[in-house]
Amino acid sequence: MNNKEFINELASRSNQTNAETTTLVNELIAVMTNHLVENDTIAITGFGQFEVKKKMERISVNPATGLRYLVPPKLTLSFRQSNTMKDKMNDNK
């Protein structure tokens, strides 16, 4: 499902126009992005939890040349699904 299909389905389920739904989805993404940039955790009951994790620096080796280099630390976005979502995913098999 792409963004357009998502907005169309959400608009039809909520009886709103596509323009209103697009604005709502964009605002939701903006709010989530702002909180994640501040290293806040976002927990959505029944869905899961988004959090920012820091990956430590590490030494990596280029397999072609054998040269070692330092990979700097970085922040990554992590998602952990809730048990409710996990159960729904496993029931659909």
mmCIF file with all atom_site columns, C-alpha atoms in Angstrom:
data_model
loop_
_atom_site.group_PDB
_atom_site.id
_atom_site.type_symbol
_atom_site.label_atom_id
_atom_site.label_alt_id
_atom_site.label_comp_id
_atom_site.label_asym_id
_atom_site.label_entity_id
_atom_site.label_seq_id
_atom_site.pdbx_PDB_ins_code
_atom_site.Cartn_x
_atom_site.Cartn_y
_atom_site.Cartn_z
_atom_site.occupancy
_atom_site.B_iso_or_equiv
_atom_site.pdbx_formal_charge
_atom_site.auth_seq_id
_atom_site.auth_comp_id
_atom_site.auth_asym_id
_atom_site.auth_atom_id
_atom_site.pdbx_PDB_model_num
ATOM 1  C CA . MET A 1 1  ? 0.000   0.000   0.000  1.00 0.00 ? 1  MET A CA 1
ATOM 2  C CA . ASN A 1 2  ? 1.427   3.364   -0.940 1.00 0.00 ? 2  ASN A CA 1
ATOM 3  C CA . ASN A 1 3  ? 0.671   6.772   0.564  1.00 0.00 ? 3  ASN A CA 1
ATOM 4  C CA . LYS A 1 4  ? -2.124  7.606   -1.901 1.00 0.00 ? 4  LYS A CA 1
ATOM 5  C CA . GLU A 1 5  ? -3.896  4.281   -1.313 1.00 0.00 ? 5  GLU A CA 1
ATOM 6  C CA . PHE A 1 6  ? -3.530  4.719   2.443  1.00 0.00 ? 6  PHE A CA 1
ATOM 7  C CA . ILE A 1 7  ? -5.063  8.200   2.346  1.00 0.00 ? 7  ILE A CA 1
ATOM 8  C CA . ASN A 1 8  ? -7.928  7.053   0.103  1.00 0.00 ? 8  ASN A CA 1
ATOM 9  C CA . GLU A 1 9  ? -8.829  4.182   2.438  1.00 0.00 ? 9  GLU A CA 1
ATOM 10 C CA . LEU A 1 10 ? -8.511  6.325   5.558  1.00 0.00 ? 10 LEU A CA 1
ATOM 11 C CA . ALA A 1 11 ? -10.665 9.046   3.979  1.00 0.00 ? 11 ALA A CA 1
ATOM 12 C CA . SER A 1 12 ? -13.393 6.581   3.042  1.00 0.00 ? 12 SER A CA 1
ATOM 13 C CA . ARG A 1 13 ? -13.398 4.990   6.517  1.00 0.00 ? 13 ARG A CA 1
ATOM 14 C CA . SER A 1 14 ? -13.553 8.350   8.306  1.00 0.00 ? 14 SER A CA 1
ATOM 15 C CA . ASN A 1 15 ? -16.032 10.000  5.889  1.00 0.00 ? 15 ASN A CA 1
ATOM 16 C CA . GLN A 1 16 ? -13.667 12.889  5.169  1.00 0.00 ? 16 GLN A CA 1
ATOM 17 C CA . THR A 1 17 ? -12.290 14.293  1.953  1.00 0.00 ? 17 THR A CA 1
ATOM 18 C CA . ASN A 1 18 ? -8.914  13.237  0.640  1.00 0.00 ? 18 ASN A CA 1
ATOM 19 C CA . ALA A 1 19 ? -7.597  16.777  1.210  1.00 0.00 ? 19 ALA A CA 1
ATOM 20 C CA . GLU A 1 20 ? -8.635  16.762  4.883  1.00 0.00 ? 20 GLU A CA 1
ATOM 21 C CA . THR A 1 21 ? -7.162  13.302  5.370  1.00 0.00 ? 21 THR A CA 1
ATOM 22 C CA . THR A 1 22 ? -3.911  14.280  3.653  1.00 0.00 ? 22 THR A CA 1
ATOM 23 C CA . THR A 1 23 ? -3.573  17.273  5.976  1.00 0.00 ? 23 THR A CA 1
ATOM 24 C CA . LEU A 1 24 ? -4.266  15.090  9.003  1.00 0.00 ? 24 LEU A CA 1
ATOM 25 C CA . VAL A 1 25 ? -1.717  12.439  7.965  1.00 0.00 ? 25 VAL A CA 1
ATOM 26 C CA . ASN A 1 26 ? 0.921   15.106  7.253  1.00 0.00 ? 26 ASN A CA 1
ATOM 27 C CA . GLU A 1 27 ? 0.344   16.692  10.681 1.00 0.00 ? 27 GLU A CA 1
ATOM 28 C CA . LEU A 1 28 ? 0.562   13.286  12.352 1.00 0.00 ? 28 LEU A CA 1
ATOM 29 C CA . ILE A 1 29 ? 3.893   12.603  10.659 1.00 0.00 ? 29 ILE A CA 1
ATOM 30 C CA . ALA A 1 30 ? 5.170   16.077  11.596 1.00 0.00 ? 30 ALA A CA 1
ATOM 31 C CA . VAL A 1 31 ? 4.254   15.605  15.272 1.00 0.00 ? 31 VAL A CA 1
ATOM 32 C CA . MET A 1 32 ? 5.826   12.146  15.384 1.00 0.00 ? 32 MET A CA 1
ATOM 33 C CA . THR A 1 33 ? 8.979   13.402  13.663 1.00 0.00 ? 33 THR A CA 1
ATOM 34 C CA . ASN A 1 34 ? 9.357   16.310  16.099 1.00 0.00 ? 34 ASN A CA 1
ATOM 35 C CA . HIS A 1 35 ? 9.091   14.024  19.115 1.00 0.00 ? 35 HIS A CA 1
ATOM 36 C CA . LEU A 1 36 ? 11.453  11.424  17.664 1.00 0.00 ? 36 LEU A CA 1
ATOM 37 C CA . VAL A 1 37 ? 14.035  14.116  16.889 1.00 0.00 ? 37 VAL A CA 1
ATOM 38 C CA . GLU A 1 38 ? 13.890  15.011  20.606 1.00 0.00 ? 38 GLU A CA 1
ATOM 39 C CA . ASN A 1 39 ? 14.571  11.318  21.463 1.00 0.00 ? 39 ASN A CA 1
ATOM 40 C CA . ASP A 1 40 ? 11.058  10.789  22.819 1.00 0.00 ? 40 ASP A CA 1
ATOM 41 C CA . THR A 1 41 ? 9.439   7.367   22.585 1.00 0.00 ? 41 THR A CA 1
ATOM 42 C CA . ILE A 1 42 ? 6.048   7.143   20.887 1.00 0.00 ? 42 ILE A CA 1
ATOM 43 C CA . ALA A 1 43 ? 3.828   4.300   22.090 1.00 0.00 ? 43 ALA A CA 1
ATOM 44 C CA . ILE A 1 44 ? 0.574   3.589   20.255 1.00 0.00 ? 44 ILE A CA 1
ATOM 45 C CA . THR A 1 45 ? -1.584  1.180   22.223 1.00 0.00 ? 45 THR A CA 1
ATOM 46 C CA . GLY A 1 46 ? -2.442  -1.938  20.265 1.00 0.00 ? 46 GLY A CA 1
ATOM 47 C CA . PHE A 1 47 ? 0.064   -1.094  17.508 1.00 0.00 ? 47 PHE A CA 1
ATOM 48 C CA . GLY A 1 48 ? 3.584   -0.672  18.815 1.00 0.00 ? 48 GLY A CA 1
ATOM 49 C CA . GLN A 1 49 ? 6.355   1.623   19.977 1.00 0.00 ? 49 GLN A CA 1
ATOM 50 C CA . PHE A 1 50 ? 8.693   3.886   18.013 1.00 0.00 ? 50 PHE A CA 1
ATOM 51 C CA . GLU A 1 51 ? 11.966  4.895   19.612 1.00 0.00 ? 51 GLU A CA 1
ATOM 52 C CA . VAL A 1 52 ? 15.333  6.306   18.641 1.00 0.00 ? 52 VAL A CA 1
ATOM 53 C CA . LYS A 1 53 ? 18.328  4.118   19.423 1.00 0.00 ? 53 LYS A CA 1
ATOM 54 C CA . LYS A 1 54 ? 21.985  5.038   19.282 1.00 0.00 ? 54 LYS A CA 1
ATOM 55 C CA . LYS A 1 55 ? 24.281  2.659   17.458 1.00 0.00 ? 55 LYS A CA 1
ATOM 56 C CA . MET A 1 56 ? 27.783  2.738   18.862 1.00 0.00 ? 56 MET A CA 1
ATOM 57 C CA . GLU A 1 57 ? 30.816  3.370   16.730 1.00 0.00 ? 57 GLU A CA 1
ATOM 58 C CA . ARG A 1 58 ? 32.463  0.255   15.357 1.00 0.00 ? 58 ARG A CA 1
ATOM 59 C CA . ILE A 1 59 ? 35.349  -0.909  13.264 1.00 0.00 ? 59 ILE A CA 1
ATOM 60 C CA . SER A 1 60 ? 34.495  -2.348  9.873  1.00 0.00 ? 60 SER A CA 1
ATOM 61 C CA . VAL A 1 61 ? 36.615  -4.051  7.233  1.00 0.00 ? 61 VAL A CA 1
ATOM 62 C CA . ASN A 1 62 ? 36.323  -3.493  3.492  1.00 0.00 ? 62 ASN A CA 1
ATOM 63 C CA . PRO A 1 63 ? 36.222  -7.056  2.118  1.00 0.00 ? 63 PRO A CA 1
ATOM 64 C CA . ALA A 1 64 ? 37.749  -6.079  -1.235 1.00 0.00 ? 64 ALA A CA 1
ATOM 65 C CA . THR A 1 65 ? 40.802  -4.263  0.121  1.00 0.00 ? 65 THR A CA 1
ATOM 66 C CA . GLY A 1 66 ? 41.051  -5.566  3.668  1.00 0.00 ? 66 GLY A CA 1
ATOM 67 C CA . LEU A 1 67 ? 41.314  -1.991  4.987  1.00 0.00 ? 67 LEU A CA 1
ATOM 68 C CA . ARG A 1 68 ? 39.806  -1.301  8.389  1.00 0.00 ? 68 ARG A CA 1
ATOM 69 C CA . TYR A 1 69 ? 37.891  1.897   9.026  1.00 0.00 ? 69 TYR A CA 1
ATOM 70 C CA . LEU A 1 70 ? 35.886  3.440   11.836 1.00 0.00 ? 70 LEU A CA 1
ATOM 71 C CA . VAL A 1 71 ? 32.121  3.722   11.369 1.00 0.00 ? 71 VAL A CA 1
ATOM 72 C CA . PRO A 1 72 ? 30.894  6.692   13.449 1.00 0.00 ? 72 PRO A CA 1
ATOM 73 C CA . PRO A 1 73 ? 27.979  6.392   15.899 1.00 0.00 ? 73 PRO A CA 1
ATOM 74 C CA . LYS A 1 74 ? 24.533  7.130   14.526 1.00 0.00 ? 74 LYS A CA 1
ATOM 75 C CA . LEU A 1 75 ? 20.894  7.353   15.582 1.00 0.00 ? 75 LEU A CA 1
ATOM 76 C CA . THR A 1 76 ? 18.380  4.927   14.099 1.00 0.00 ? 76 THR A CA 1
ATOM 77 C CA . LEU A 1 77 ? 14.620  4.611   14.345 1.00 0.00 ? 77 LEU A CA 1
ATOM 78 C CA . SER A 1 78 ? 13.370  1.400   15.912 1.00 0.00 ? 78 SER A CA 1
ATOM 79 C CA . PHE A 1 79 ? 9.849   -0.055  15.913 1.00 0.00 ? 79 PHE A CA 1
ATOM 80 C CA . ARG A 1 80 ? 8.676   -2.770  18.270 1.00 0.00 ? 80 ARG A CA 1
ATOM 81 C CA . GLN A 1 81 ? 5.207   -4.157  17.634 1.00 0.00 ? 81 GLN A CA 1
ATOM 82 C CA . SER A 1 82 ? 2.789   -4.680  20.497 1.00 0.00 ? 82 SER A CA 1
ATOM 83 C CA . ASN A 1 83 ? 1.673   -8.124  21.587 1.00 0.00 ? 83 ASN A CA 1
ATOM 84 C CA . THR A 1 84 ? -1.804  -7.336  20.246 1.00 0.00 ? 84 THR A CA 1
ATOM 85 C CA . MET A 1 85 ? -0.375  -6.586  16.795 1.00 0.00 ? 85 MET A CA 1
ATOM 86 C CA . LYS A 1 86 ? 1.860   -9.647  16.971 1.00 0.00 ? 86 LYS A CA 1
ATOM 87 C CA . ASP A 1 87 ? -1.156  -11.843 17.731 1.00 0.00 ? 87 ASP A CA 1
ATOM 88 C CA . LYS A 1 88 ? -3.157  -10.319 14.839 1.00 0.00 ? 88 LYS A CA 1
ATOM 89 C CA . MET A 1 89 ? -0.238  -10.874 12.456 1.00 0.00 ? 89 MET A CA 1
ATOM 90 C CA . ASN A 1 90 ? 0.118   -14.508 13.504 1.00 0.00 ? 90 ASN A CA 1
ATOM 91 C CA . ASP A 1 91 ? -3.642  -15.197 13.324 1.00 0.00 ? 91 ASP A CA 1
ATOM 92 C CA . ASN A 1 92 ? -3.731  -14.191 9.632  1.00 0.00 ? 92 ASN A CA 1
ATOM 93 C CA . LYS A 1 93 ? -1.407  -17.009 8.529  1.00 0.00 ? 93 LYS A CA 1
#
